Amino acid sequence: MNKPIFIDFGCGPNTKYLTRYRKKGYYVISVDRSEQDLYENSDIKDISYYELVSDEISFFDITDPSKKTNYLADVWMCSAVMEHIEPNQIDPFLSGIKNSCKKGSRGVIYIDLTDHFGGFDHRVNPEKYNHFIKNAYEEIEWFDIIERHFEIEEWWRRFKSDISPEGFVKVRGPKNQFQISNSGNCVALSFYVFV
């Protein structure tokens, strides 16, 4: 392959990053467990649409260590996926990401810590979200999990805020410094990592 490789792990119907990296000249790969997962929460149920924005679409269970993409990622993204993974499948899932990445590649793991309706009801009533939100880990647990698999370059926490015009405040954490704690009201985490 004479192009750098970008992989979006679990992109579903969100083609924003695939489109962005394709415009930058990357060979882009979309990875999902199944075609059904690609269409979930989307009005577009036609594979040809996704083929327009992807150079390659791979359907496989990323937790299976015998499976990987045809090309290894130079740059990658896993956005709003981890909260939907069963807790006992998180480590195999992250290992599966590494299995499809070049050593030294950089990636971003974005985790939505809310119930996807703006609150944290999934922590109080997990049985209501079992099919959708699979875990309710907070910041410190996610930091420990991600650090087991990747070198964390930096991390960001996002909080709701009435004082910000955007409605959110971001807090940045420096590389390799353990300055993260559970706040109970953090709505999202981003980890910038190396393989």
Coordinates of N, CA, C and O in Angstrom, one line a residue:
M1 N 0.9 -1.2 0.0 CA 0.0 0.0 0.0 C 0.9 1.2 0.0 O 1.8 1.4 0.8
N2 N 0.6 2.1 -0.9 CA 1.5 3.3 -1.0 C 0.8 4.6 -0.4 O 1.2 5.7 -0.6
K3 N -0.2 4.4 0.4 CA -0.9 5.4 1.1 C -0.9 5.1 2.6 O -0.9 3.9 3.0
P4 N -0.9 6.1 3.4 CA -1.1 5.9 4.9 C -2.5 5.3 5.1 O -3.4 5.6 4.3
I5 N -2.7 4.5 6.2 CA -3.9 3.8 6.4 C -4.6 4.5 7.6 O -4.0 4.6 8.7
F6 N -5.9 4.7 7.5 CA -6.7 5.2 8.6 C -7.8 4.1 8.8 O -8.5 3.7 7.8
I7 N -8.0 3.7 10.0 CA -9.1 2.8 10.4 C -10.0 3.4 11.4 O -9.6 3.9 12.4
D8 N -11.3 3.3 11.2 CA -12.3 3.7 12.2 C -12.9 2.4 12.7 O -13.6 1.7 12.0
F9 N -12.6 2.1 14.0 CA -13.1 0.9 14.6 C -14.5 1.1 15.2 O -14.6 1.9 16.1
G10 N -15.5 0.5 14.6 CA -16.9 0.6 15.2 C -17.5 1.9 14.8 O -18.3 2.5 15.5
C11 N -17.3 2.3 13.5 CA -17.8 3.7 13.1 C -19.3 3.7 13.1 O -19.9 4.7 13.3
G12 N -20.0 2.5 12.8 CA -21.4 2.6 12.6 C -21.7 3.5 11.5 O -21.0 3.7 10.5
P13 N -22.9 4.3 11.6 CA -23.3 5.1 10.5 C -22.5 6.5 10.4 O -22.7 7.3 9.5
N14 N -21.6 6.7 11.4 CA -20.9 8.0 11.5 C -19.7 7.9 10.5 O -18.7 7.3 10.8
T15 N -19.8 8.6 9.4 CA -18.7 8.5 8.4 C -17.8 9.8 8.4 O -17.0 10.0 7.5
K16 N -18.0 10.6 9.4 CA -17.3 11.9 9.5 C -15.7 11.7 9.4 O -15.1 12.3 8.6
Y17 N -15.2 10.7 10.2 CA -13.8 10.6 10.2 C -13.3 9.9 8.9 O -12.2 10.1 8.4
L18 N -14.1 8.9 8.4 CA -13.7 8.3 7.2 C -13.6 9.3 6.1 O -12.6 9.3 5.3
T19 N -14.5 10.2 6.0 CA -14.5 11.2 4.9 C -13.3 12.2 5.1 O -12.6 12.5 4.2
R20 N -13.1 12.6 6.4 CA -12.0 13.5 6.7 C -10.7 12.9 6.3 O -9.9 13.6 5.6
Y21 N -10.4 11.7 6.6 CA -9.1 11.1 6.3 C -9.0 10.7 4.8 O -7.9 10.8 4.3
R22 N -10.1 10.4 4.2 CA -10.0 10.1 2.8 C -9.6 11.4 2.0 O -8.8 11.3 1.1
K23 N -10.2 12.5 2.4 CA -9.8 13.8 1.8 C -8.3 14.1 2.0 O -7.7 14.8 1.2
K24 N -7.8 13.7 3.1 CA -6.3 13.9 3.4 C -5.4 12.9 2.6 O -4.2 13.0 2.7
G25 N -6.0 12.0 1.8 CA -5.2 11.1 1.0 C -4.9 9.7 1.7 O -4.1 9.0 1.1
Y26 N -5.6 9.4 2.7 CA -5.5 8.1 3.4 C -6.3 7.1 2.7 O -7.3 7.4 2.1
Y27 N -5.9 5.8 2.8 CA -6.7 4.7 2.5 C -7.5 4.4 3.7 O -6.9 4.2 4.8
V28 N -8.8 4.5 3.6 CA -9.7 4.4 4.8 C -10.4 3.1 4.9 O -10.9 2.6 3.9
I29 N -10.4 2.5 6.1 CA -11.1 1.3 6.4 C -12.1 1.5 7.5 O -11.8 2.0 8.6
S30 N -13.3 1.0 7.3 CA -14.4 1.0 8.3 C -14.4 -0.4 8.8 O -14.5 -1.4 8.1
V31 N -14.4 -0.6 10.1 CA -14.6 -1.9 10.8 C -15.8 -1.9 11.7 O -16.0 -1.0 12.5
D32 N -16.7 -2.8 11.4 CA -17.8 -3.1 12.3 C -18.0 -4.6 12.4 O -17.5 -5.4 11.6
R33 N -18.7 -5.0 13.4 CA -19.0 -6.4 13.7 C -19.8 -7.0 12.6 O -19.7 -8.2 12.2
S34 N -20.8 -6.2 12.1 CA -21.7 -6.7 11.0 C -22.3 -5.6 10.2 O -22.2 -4.4 10.7
E35 N -22.9 -5.9 9.1 CA -23.6 -4.9 8.3 C -24.7 -4.3 9.1 O -25.0 -3.1 9.0
Q36 N -25.4 -5.1 9.9 CA -26.5 -4.6 10.8 C -26.0 -3.5 11.7 O -26.6 -2.5 11.9
D37 N -24.8 -3.7 12.3 CA -24.2 -2.7 13.2 C -23.9 -1.4 12.4 O -24.0 -0.3 13.0
L38 N -23.5 -1.5 11.2 CA -23.2 -0.3 10.4 C -24.5 0.5 10.2 O -24.4 1.7 10.2
Y39 N -25.6 -0.1 10.0 CA -26.9 0.5 9.8 C -27.6 1.0 11.1 O -28.5 1.8 11.0
E40 N -27.2 0.5 12.2 CA -27.9 0.8 13.5 C -27.9 2.3 13.7 O -26.9 3.0 13.5
N41 N -29.1 2.8 14.1 CA -29.3 4.2 14.3 C -29.1 5.1 13.1 O -28.6 6.2 13.2
S42 N -29.3 4.6 11.9 CA -29.2 5.3 10.7 C -30.4 5.1 9.8 O -31.0 4.0 9.8
D43 N -30.7 6.1 9.0 CA -31.8 6.0 8.1 C -31.2 5.4 6.7 O -32.0 5.1 5.9
I44 N -29.9 5.4 6.6 CA -29.3 4.9 5.4 C -29.0 3.4 5.6 O -28.1 3.0 6.3
K45 N -29.7 2.6 4.9 CA -29.5 1.1 5.0 C -29.0 0.5 3.7 O -29.3 -0.6 3.3
D46 N -28.1 1.3 3.0 CA -27.6 0.9 1.7 C -26.1 0.8 1.8 O -25.4 1.9 2.0
I47 N -25.5 -0.3 1.6 CA -24.0 -0.5 1.7 C -23.3 0.4 0.7 O -22.2 0.8 0.9
S48 N -23.9 0.7 -0.4 CA -23.2 1.5 -1.5 C -22.9 2.9 -1.0 O -21.9 3.4 -1.4
Y49 N -23.7 3.4 -0.1 CA -23.4 4.7 0.5 C -22.0 4.6 1.3 O -21.2 5.5 1.2
Y50 N -21.9 3.6 2.1 CA -20.7 3.4 2.9 C -19.5 3.1 2.1 O -18.3 3.5 2.4
E51 N -19.7 2.4 1.0 CA -18.6 2.1 0.0 C -18.1 3.4 -0.6 O -16.9 3.4 -1.0
L52 N -18.9 4.4 -0.7 CA -18.5 5.7 -1.3 C -17.4 6.4 -0.5 O -16.5 7.1 -1.0
V53 N -17.6 6.3 0.8 CA -16.7 7.0 1.8 C -15.5 6.1 2.3 O -14.7 6.6 3.0
S54 N -15.6 4.8 2.0 CA -14.6 3.9 2.5 C -13.8 3.2 1.3 O -14.5 2.9 0.3
D55 N -12.6 3.0 1.5 CA -11.8 2.2 0.5 C -12.1 0.7 0.8 O -12.0 -0.1 -0.1
E56 N -12.4 0.4 2.0 CA -12.6 -1.0 2.4 C -13.5 -1.0 3.6 O -13.4 -0.2 4.5
I57 N -14.4 -2.0 3.6 CA -15.3 -2.2 4.8 C -15.0 -3.6 5.3 O -15.1 -4.5 4.5
S58 N -14.7 -3.7 6.5 CA -14.4 -5.0 7.1 C -15.5 -5.3 8.2 O -15.7 -4.5 9.1
F59 N -16.1 -6.5 8.1 CA -17.0 -7.0 9.1 C -16.5 -8.2 9.8 O -16.2 -9.2 9.1
F60 N -16.1 -8.0 11.0 CA -15.7 -9.2 11.8 C -15.7 -8.8 13.3 O -15.8 -7.6 13.7
D61 N -15.7 -9.8 14.2 CA -15.7 -9.6 15.6 C -14.3 -9.3 16.0 O -13.4 -10.1 16.0
I62 N -14.1 -8.1 16.4 CA -12.7 -7.6 16.7 C -12.1 -8.3 17.9 O -10.9 -8.3 18.1
T63 N -13.0 -8.9 18.8 CA -12.4 -9.6 19.9 C -11.8 -10.9 19.6 O -11.2 -11.6 20.4
D64 N -12.0 -11.4 18.3 CA -11.4 -12.6 17.9 C -10.0 -12.4 17.4 O -9.7 -11.7 16.4
P65 N -9.0 -12.9 18.2 CA -7.6 -12.6 17.9 C -7.1 -13.2 16.5 O -6.1 -12.7 16.0
S66 N -7.9 -14.0 15.9 CA -7.5 -14.5 14.6 C -7.9 -13.6 13.4 O -7.6 -13.8 12.3
K67 N -8.6 -12.5 13.8 CA -9.2 -11.6 12.8 C -8.4 -10.3 12.8 O -8.1 -9.8 13.9
K68 N -8.2 -9.7 11.6 CA -7.7 -8.3 11.6 C -7.9 -7.8 10.2 O -8.3 -8.5 9.3
T69 N -7.7 -6.5 10.0 CA -7.9 -5.9 8.7 C -6.8 -6.3 7.7 O -5.7 -6.8 8.1
N70 N -7.1 -6.1 6.4 CA -6.1 -6.4 5.4 C -4.8 -5.6 5.5 O -3.7 -6.0 5.1
Y71 N -5.0 -4.3 5.9 CA -3.9 -3.4 6.1 C -3.9 -2.9 7.5 O -4.9 -2.7 8.1
L72 N -2.7 -2.6 8.1 CA -2.6 -2.1 9.4 C -2.6 -0.6 9.5 O -2.1 0.1 8.6
A73 N -3.3 -0.1 10.5 CA -3.5 1.4 10.7 C -2.2 2.1 11.0 O -1.4 1.7 11.8
D74 N -2.1 3.3 10.4 CA -1.1 4.3 10.8 C -1.7 5.2 11.8 O -1.1 5.7 12.7
V75 N -3.0 5.5 11.5 CA -3.8 6.4 12.4 C -5.2 5.7 12.5 O -5.7 5.1 11.6
W76 N -5.8 5.9 13.7 CA -7.1 5.2 13.9 C -7.9 5.9 14.9 O -7.5 6.8 15.6
M77 N -9.2 5.5 14.9 CA -10.2 6.1 15.8 C -11.2 5.1 16.3 O -11.5 4.1 15.6
C78 N -11.6 5.2 17.5 CA -12.6 4.4 18.1 C -13.5 5.3 18.9 O -13.1 5.7 20.0
S79 N -14.6 5.7 18.4 CA -15.4 6.8 19.0 C -16.8 6.3 19.4 O -17.5 5.8 18.5
A80 N -17.1 6.5 20.6 CA -18.4 6.2 21.2 C -18.8 4.7 21.0 O -19.9 4.4 20.7
V81 N -17.8 3.8 21.2 CA -18.0 2.4 21.1 C -17.8 1.7 22.4 O -18.6 0.8 22.8
M82 N -16.8 2.1 23.1 CA -16.4 1.3 24.4 C -17.5 1.2 25.4 O -17.6 0.2 26.1
E83 N -18.3 2.2 25.5 CA -19.4 2.1 26.5 C -20.5 1.0 26.1 O -21.3 0.7 26.9
H84 N -20.4 0.6 24.9 CA -21.4 -0.5 24.4 C -20.8 -1.9 24.4 O -21.4 -2.8 24.0
I85 N -19.6 -2.0 24.9 CA -18.9 -3.3 25.0 C -19.1 -3.9 26.4 O -19.0 -3.2 27.4
E86 N -19.5 -5.2 26.4 CA -19.6 -5.9 27.7 C -18.3 -5.8 28.5 O -17.2 -5.9 27.9
P87 N -18.3 -5.5 29.8 CA -17.1 -5.4 30.5 C -16.0 -6.5 30.3 O -14.9 -6.2 30.2
N88 N -16.5 -7.8 30.2 CA -15.5 -8.9 30.0 C -15.0 -8.9 28.6 O -14.1 -9.7 28.3
Q89 N -15.5 -8.1 27.7 CA -15.0 -8.1 26.3 C -14.2 -6.8 26.0 O -13.6 -6.7 24.9
I90 N -14.0 -5.9 27.0 CA -13.3 -4.7 26.7 C -11.8 -5.0 26.4 O -11.2 -4.5 25.5
D91 N -11.1 -5.8 27.3 CA -9.7 -6.1 27.0 C -9.5 -6.8 25.7 O -8.6 -6.4 24.9
P92 N -10.3 -7.9 25.4 CA -10.2 -8.5 24.0 C -10.4 -7.5 22.9 O -9.8 -7.5 21.8
F93 N -11.4 -6.6 23.1 CA -11.7 -5.6 22.1 C -10.5 -4.7 21.8 O -10.1 -4.4 20.7
L94 N -9.9 -4.2 22.9 CA -8.7 -3.3 22.8 C -7.5 -4.1 22.2 O -6.7 -3.5 21.4
S95 N -7.4 -5.3 22.5 CA -6.3 -6.1 21.9 C -6.6 -6.3 20.4 O -5.6 -6.3 19.6
G96 N -7.8 -6.4 20.1 CA -8.2 -6.6 18.7 C -7.9 -5.3 17.9 O -7.4 -5.4 16.7
I97 N -8.0 -4.1 18.5 CA -7.6 -2.9 17.8 C -6.1 -2.9 17.6 O -5.7 -2.7 16.4
K98 N -5.4 -3.3 18.6 CA -3.9 -3.3 18.4 C -3.5 -4.3 17.3 O -2.5 -4.1 16.6
N99 N -4.2 -5.4 17.2 CA -4.0 -6.4 16.2 C -4.0 -5.9 14.8 O -3.4 -6.4 13.9
S100 N -4.8 -4.8 14.6 CA -5.0 -4.2 13.3 C -4.2 -2.9 13.1 O -4.5 -2.1 12.2
C101 N -3.3 -2.6 14.0 CA -2.5 -1.4 14.0 C -1.0 -1.6 13.9 O -0.5 -2.6 14.4
K102 N -0.3 -0.7 13.2 CA 1.1 -0.8 13.1 C 1.7 -0.3 14.5 O 1.1 0.5 15.2
K103 N 2.9 -0.9 14.8 CA 3.6 -0.4 16.0 C 3.9 1.0 15.8 O 4.4 1.4 14.8
G104 N 3.7 1.9 16.8 CA 3.9 3.3 16.7 C 2.8 4.1 16.1 O 2.8 5.3 16.1
S105 N 1.7 3.4 15.7 CA 0.5 4.2 15.2 C -0.1 4.9 16.4 O 0.0 4.6 17.5
R106 N -0.8 6.0 16.0 CA -1.5 6.8 16.9 C -3.0 6.6 16.8 O -3.5 6.5 15.6
G107 N -3.7 6.7 17.9 CA -5.2 6.6 17.8 C -5.9 7.4 18.9 O -5.2 8.0 19.8
V108 N -7.2 7.6 18.7 CA -8.0 8.3 19.6 C -9.1 7.4 20.1 O -9.8 6.7 19.2
I109 N -9.3 7.2 21.4 CA -10.4 6.5 21.9 C -11.3 7.5 22.6 O -10.9 8.1 23.6
Y110 N -12.5 7.7 22.1 CA -13.5 8.6 22.7 C -14.6 7.7 23.4 O -15.1 6.8 22.7
I111 N -14.9 8.0 24.6 CA -15.9 7.3 25.4 C -16.9 8.2 25.9 O -16.6 9.2 26.7
D112 N -18.2 8.0 25.6 CA -19.3 8.7 26.1 C -19.7 8.1 27.4 O -20.1 7.0 27.5
L113 N -19.6 8.9 28.5 CA -19.9 8.4 29.8 C -21.3 8.6 30.3 O -21.7 8.1 31.4
T114 N -22.2 9.2 29.4 CA -23.6 9.4 29.8 C -24.4 8.2 29.3 O -23.9 7.3 28.7
D115 N -25.7 8.3 29.6 CA -26.6 7.3 29.1 C -27.1 7.5 27.7 O -28.0 6.9 27.2
H116 N -26.5 8.5 27.0 CA -26.8 9.0 25.7 C -28.1 9.7 25.6 O -28.6 10.0 24.5
F117 N -28.6 10.1 26.7 CA -29.8 11.0 26.8 C -29.4 12.2 27.6 O -30.3 12.9 28.1
G118 N -28.2 12.4 27.9 CA -27.7 13.6 28.6 C -27.5 13.4 30.1 O -27.2 14.3 30.8
G119 N -27.8 12.2 30.6 CA -27.7 12.0 32.1 C -26.9 10.8 32.4 O -26.2 10.2 31.6
F120 N -27.0 10.3 33.7 CA -26.3 9.2 34.2 C -27.2 8.1 34.8 O -26.8 7.4 35.7
D121 N -28.4 8.1 34.3 CA -29.4 7.1 34.8 C -28.9 5.7 34.6 O -29.3 4.8 35.4
H122 N -28.0 5.4 33.7 CA -27.5 4.0 33.5 C -26.7 3.5 34.7 O -26.6 2.3 34.9
R123 N -26.2 4.5 35.5 CA -25.5 4.1 36.7 C -26.4 3.7 37.8 O -26.1 2.9 38.7
V124 N -27.6 4.3 37.9 CA -28.6 4.1 38.9 C -29.5 2.9 38.5 O -29.8 2.1 39.4
N125 N -29.9 2.8 37.2 CA -30.8 1.8 36.8 C -30.2 1.0 35.6 O -30.7 1.1 34.4
P126 N -29.1 0.3 35.8 CA -28.4 -0.4 34.7 C -29.3 -1.3 33.9 O -29.0 -1.5 32.7
E127 N -30.2 -1.9 34.6 CA -31.1 -2.9 33.9 C -31.9 -2.3 32.8 O -32.2 -3.0 31.8
K128 N -32.1 -1.0 32.8 CA -32.9 -0.3 31.7 C -32.0 -0.1 30.5 O -32.5 0.1 29.4
Y129 N -30.7 -0.2 30.6 CA -29.8 0.1 29.6 C -28.9 -1.1 29.1 O -28.0 -1.0 28.3
N130 N -29.2 -2.3 29.7 CA -28.4 -3.5 29.4 C -28.2 -3.8 28.0 O -27.1 -4.2 27.6
H131 N -29.2 -3.6 27.1 CA -29.0 -3.9 25.7 C -28.3 -2.8 25.0 O -27.8 -3.0 23.9
F132 N -28.1 -1.6 25.6 CA -27.5 -0.4 24.9 C -26.2 0.0 25.5 O -25.2 0.0 24.9
I133 N -26.3 0.4 26.8 CA -25.1 0.8 27.5 C -24.6 -0.4 28.3 O -25.4 -0.9 29.2
K134 N -23.5 -1.0 28.0 CA -23.1 -2.2 28.6 C -22.3 -2.1 29.9 O -22.1 -3.0 30.7
N135 N -21.7 -0.9 30.1 CA -20.9 -0.7 31.3 C -21.1 0.8 31.8 O -21.5 1.6 31.0
A136 N -20.7 1.0 33.0 CA -20.8 2.3 33.6 C -19.5 2.8 34.3 O -19.5 3.5 35.3
Y137 N -18.4 2.3 33.7 CA -17.1 2.8 34.3 C -17.0 4.3 34.2 O -17.5 4.9 33.3
E138 N -16.3 4.8 35.2 CA -16.0 6.3 35.2 C -14.5 6.5 34.8 O -13.8 5.6 34.4
E139 N -14.1 7.7 35.0 CA -12.8 8.1 34.5 C -11.6 7.3 34.9 O -10.8 6.8 34.1
I140 N -11.5 7.1 36.2 CA -10.3 6.3 36.7 C -10.2 4.9 36.2 O -9.2 4.4 35.8
E141 N -11.4 4.2 36.1 CA -11.4 2.9 35.6 C -11.0 2.8 34.1 O -10.3 2.0 33.7
W142 N -11.6 3.8 33.3 CA -11.2 3.8 31.9 C -9.7 4.1 31.7 O -9.1 3.6 30.9
F143 N -9.2 5.0 32.6 CA -7.7 5.3 32.5 C -6.9 4.1 32.7 O -6.0 3.7 31.9
D144 N -7.3 3.3 33.7 CA -6.5 2.1 34.0 C -6.7 1.1 32.9 O -5.7 0.4 32.5
I145 N -7.9 0.9 32.3 CA -8.1 0.0 31.2 C -7.3 0.4 30.0 O -6.6 -0.5 29.4
I146 N -7.4 1.6 29.6 CA -6.7 2.1 28.4 C -5.1 2.0 28.6 O -4.4 1.6 27.7
E147 N -4.7 2.3 29.8 CA -3.2 2.3 30.0 C -2.7 0.8 30.0 O -1.5 0.6 29.7
R148 N -3.5 -0.1 30.2 CA -3.1 -1.5 30.1 C -2.7 -1.9 28.7 O -1.9 -2.8 28.5
H149 N -3.3 -1.2 27.7 CA -3.2 -1.6 26.3 C -2.4 -0.7 25.5 O -1.8 -1.1 24.5
F150 N -2.3 0.6 25.9 CA -1.7 1.6 25.1 C -0.9 2.6 25.9 O -1.1 2.7 27.1
E151 N 0.0 3.3 25.2 CA 0.7 4.4 25.9 C -0.1 5.6 25.7 O -0.4 6.0 24.6
I152 N -0.6 6.2 26.8 CA -1.4 7.4 26.8 C -0.6 8.6 26.6 O 0.3 8.9 27.4
E153 N -0.8 9.3 25.5 CA -0.1 10.5 25.2 C -0.7 11.7 26.0 O 0.0 12.5 26.6
E154 N -2.0 11.8 26.0 CA -2.7 12.7 26.8 C -4.2 12.3 26.8 O -4.6 11.4 26.1
W155 N -4.9 12.9 27.7 CA -6.4 12.6 27.9 C -7.1 13.9 28.1 O -6.6 14.9 28.6
W156 N -8.4 13.9 27.7 CA -9.3 15.0 28.0 C -10.6 14.5 28.6 O -11.1 13.5 28.3
R157 N -11.0 15.3 29.6 CA -12.3 15.1 30.2 C -13.3 16.2 29.8 O -12.8 17.4 29.7
R158 N -14.5 15.9 29.6 CA -15.5 16.9 29.2 C -16.6 16.9 30.2 O -17.2 15.9 30.6
F159 N -17.0 18.1 30.7 CA -18.0 18.3 31.7 C -19.1 19.3 31.1 O -18.7 20.2 30.4
K160 N -20.3 19.1 31.5 CA -21.4 20.0 31.2 C -21.1 21.3 32.0 O -20.6 21.2 33.2
S161 N -21.3 22.5 31.4 CA -21.1 23.7 32.1 C -22.0 24.8 31.7 O -22.2 25.0 30.5
D162 N -22.6 25.5 32.6 CA -23.5 26.6 32.3 C -22.7 27.9 32.0 O -23.2 28.8 31.4
I163 N -21.4 27.9 32.4 CA -20.6 29.1 32.3 C -19.9 29.2 30.9 O -19.4 30.2 30.5
S164 N -20.0 28.1 30.2 CA -19.3 28.0 28.9 C -20.3 28.3 27.7 O -21.4 27.7 27.8
P165 N -20.0 29.1 26.7 CA -20.9 29.3 25.6 C -21.3 28.0 24.9 O -22.3 27.9 24.3
E166 N -20.3 27.1 24.8 CA -20.5 25.8 24.2 C -21.3 24.8 25.0 O -21.8 23.8 24.5
G167 N -21.5 25.1 26.3 CA -22.2 24.2 27.2 C -21.3 23.2 27.8 O -21.8 22.3 28.6
F168 N -20.0 23.2 27.5 CA -19.1 22.2 28.0 C -17.8 22.8 28.3 O -17.4 23.8 27.8
V169 N -17.1 22.2 29.3 CA -15.7 22.5 29.6 C -14.9 21.3 29.5 O -15.2 20.2 29.9
K170 N -13.7 21.5 28.9 CA -12.7 20.4 28.7 C -11.6 20.6 29.7 O -11.1 21.7 29.9
V171 N -11.1 19.5 30.3 CA -10.0 19.5 31.1 C -8.9 18.5 30.5 O -9.3 17.4 30.2
R172 N -7.7 19.0 30.3 CA -6.7 18.2 29.7 C -5.7 17.6 30.7 O -5.4 18.3 31.7
G173 N -5.4 16.4 30.5 CA -4.4 15.8 31.4 C -3.1 15.5 30.6 O -3.2 15.0 29.5
P174 N -2.0 15.8 31.2 CA -0.7 15.6 30.5 C -0.3 14.1 30.4 O -0.8 13.3 31.1
K175 N 0.6 13.8 29.5 CA 1.1 12.5 29.3 C 1.7 11.9 30.6 O 2.4 12.5 31.3
N176 N 1.3 10.6 30.8 CA 1.9 9.8 31.8 C 1.8 10.4 33.2 O 2.6 10.1 34.1
Q177 N 0.8 11.3 33.5 CA 0.6 11.8 34.8 C -0.8 11.3 35.3 O -1.8 11.5 34.6
F178 N -0.8 10.7 36.4 CA -2.0 10.2 37.0 C -2.8 11.3 37.7 O -2.7 11.3 39.0
Q179 N -3.4 12.1 37.0 CA -4.2 13.2 37.6 C -5.6 13.1 37.3 O -6.3 14.1 37.0
I180 N -6.1 11.9 37.3 CA -7.5 11.7 36.9 C -8.3 11.1 38.1 O -7.7 10.2 38.8
S181 N -9.5 11.5 38.3 CA -10.3 10.9 39.4 C -11.7 10.8 38.9 O -12.1 11.5 38.0
N182 N -12.5 10.0 39.6 CA -13.9 9.9 39.3 C -14.7 11.2 39.8 O -14.6 11.5 41.0
S183 N -15.3 11.9 38.9 CA -16.0 13.1 39.3 C -17.5 12.8 39.4 O -18.2 13.6 40.1
G184 N -18.0 11.8 38.8 CA -19.5 11.5 38.8 C -20.3 12.3 37.8 O -21.4 12.0 37.4
N185 N -19.7 13.4 37.3 CA -20.4 14.2 36.3 C -19.6 14.5 35.0 O -20.0 15.4 34.2
C186 N -18.6 13.7 34.8 CA -17.9 13.8 33.5 C -18.7 13.2 32.4 O -19.1 12.0 32.6
V187 N -18.9 13.9 31.3 CA -19.8 13.3 30.3 C -19.0 12.6 29.2 O -19.6 11.7 28.5
A188 N -17.7 12.8 29.1 CA -16.9 12.1 28.0 C -15.4 12.1 28.3 O -15.0 13.0 29.0
L189 N -14.8 11.1 27.8 CA -13.3 11.1 27.9 C -12.7 10.8 26.5 O -13.3 10.1 25.7
S190 N -11.6 11.4 26.2 CA -10.8 11.2 25.0 C -9.4 10.8 25.4 O -8.8 11.5 26.2
F191 N -8.9 9.7 24.9 CA -7.6 9.3 25.1 C -6.8 9.3 23.8 O -7.3 8.7 22.8
Y192 N -5.7 10.0 23.8 CA -4.8 10.0 22.6 C -3.7 9.1 22.9 O -2.9 9.3 23.9
V193 N -3.5 8.1 22.1 CA -2.6 6.9 22.5 C -1.7 6.5 21.4 O -2.0 6.8 20.2
F194 N -0.6 5.8 21.7 CA 0.3 5.1 20.8 C 0.1 3.6 21.0 O -0.2 3.1 22.1
V195 N 0.3 2.9 19.9 CA 0.3 1.4 20.0 C 1.7 1.1 20.3 O 2.7 1.6 19.7

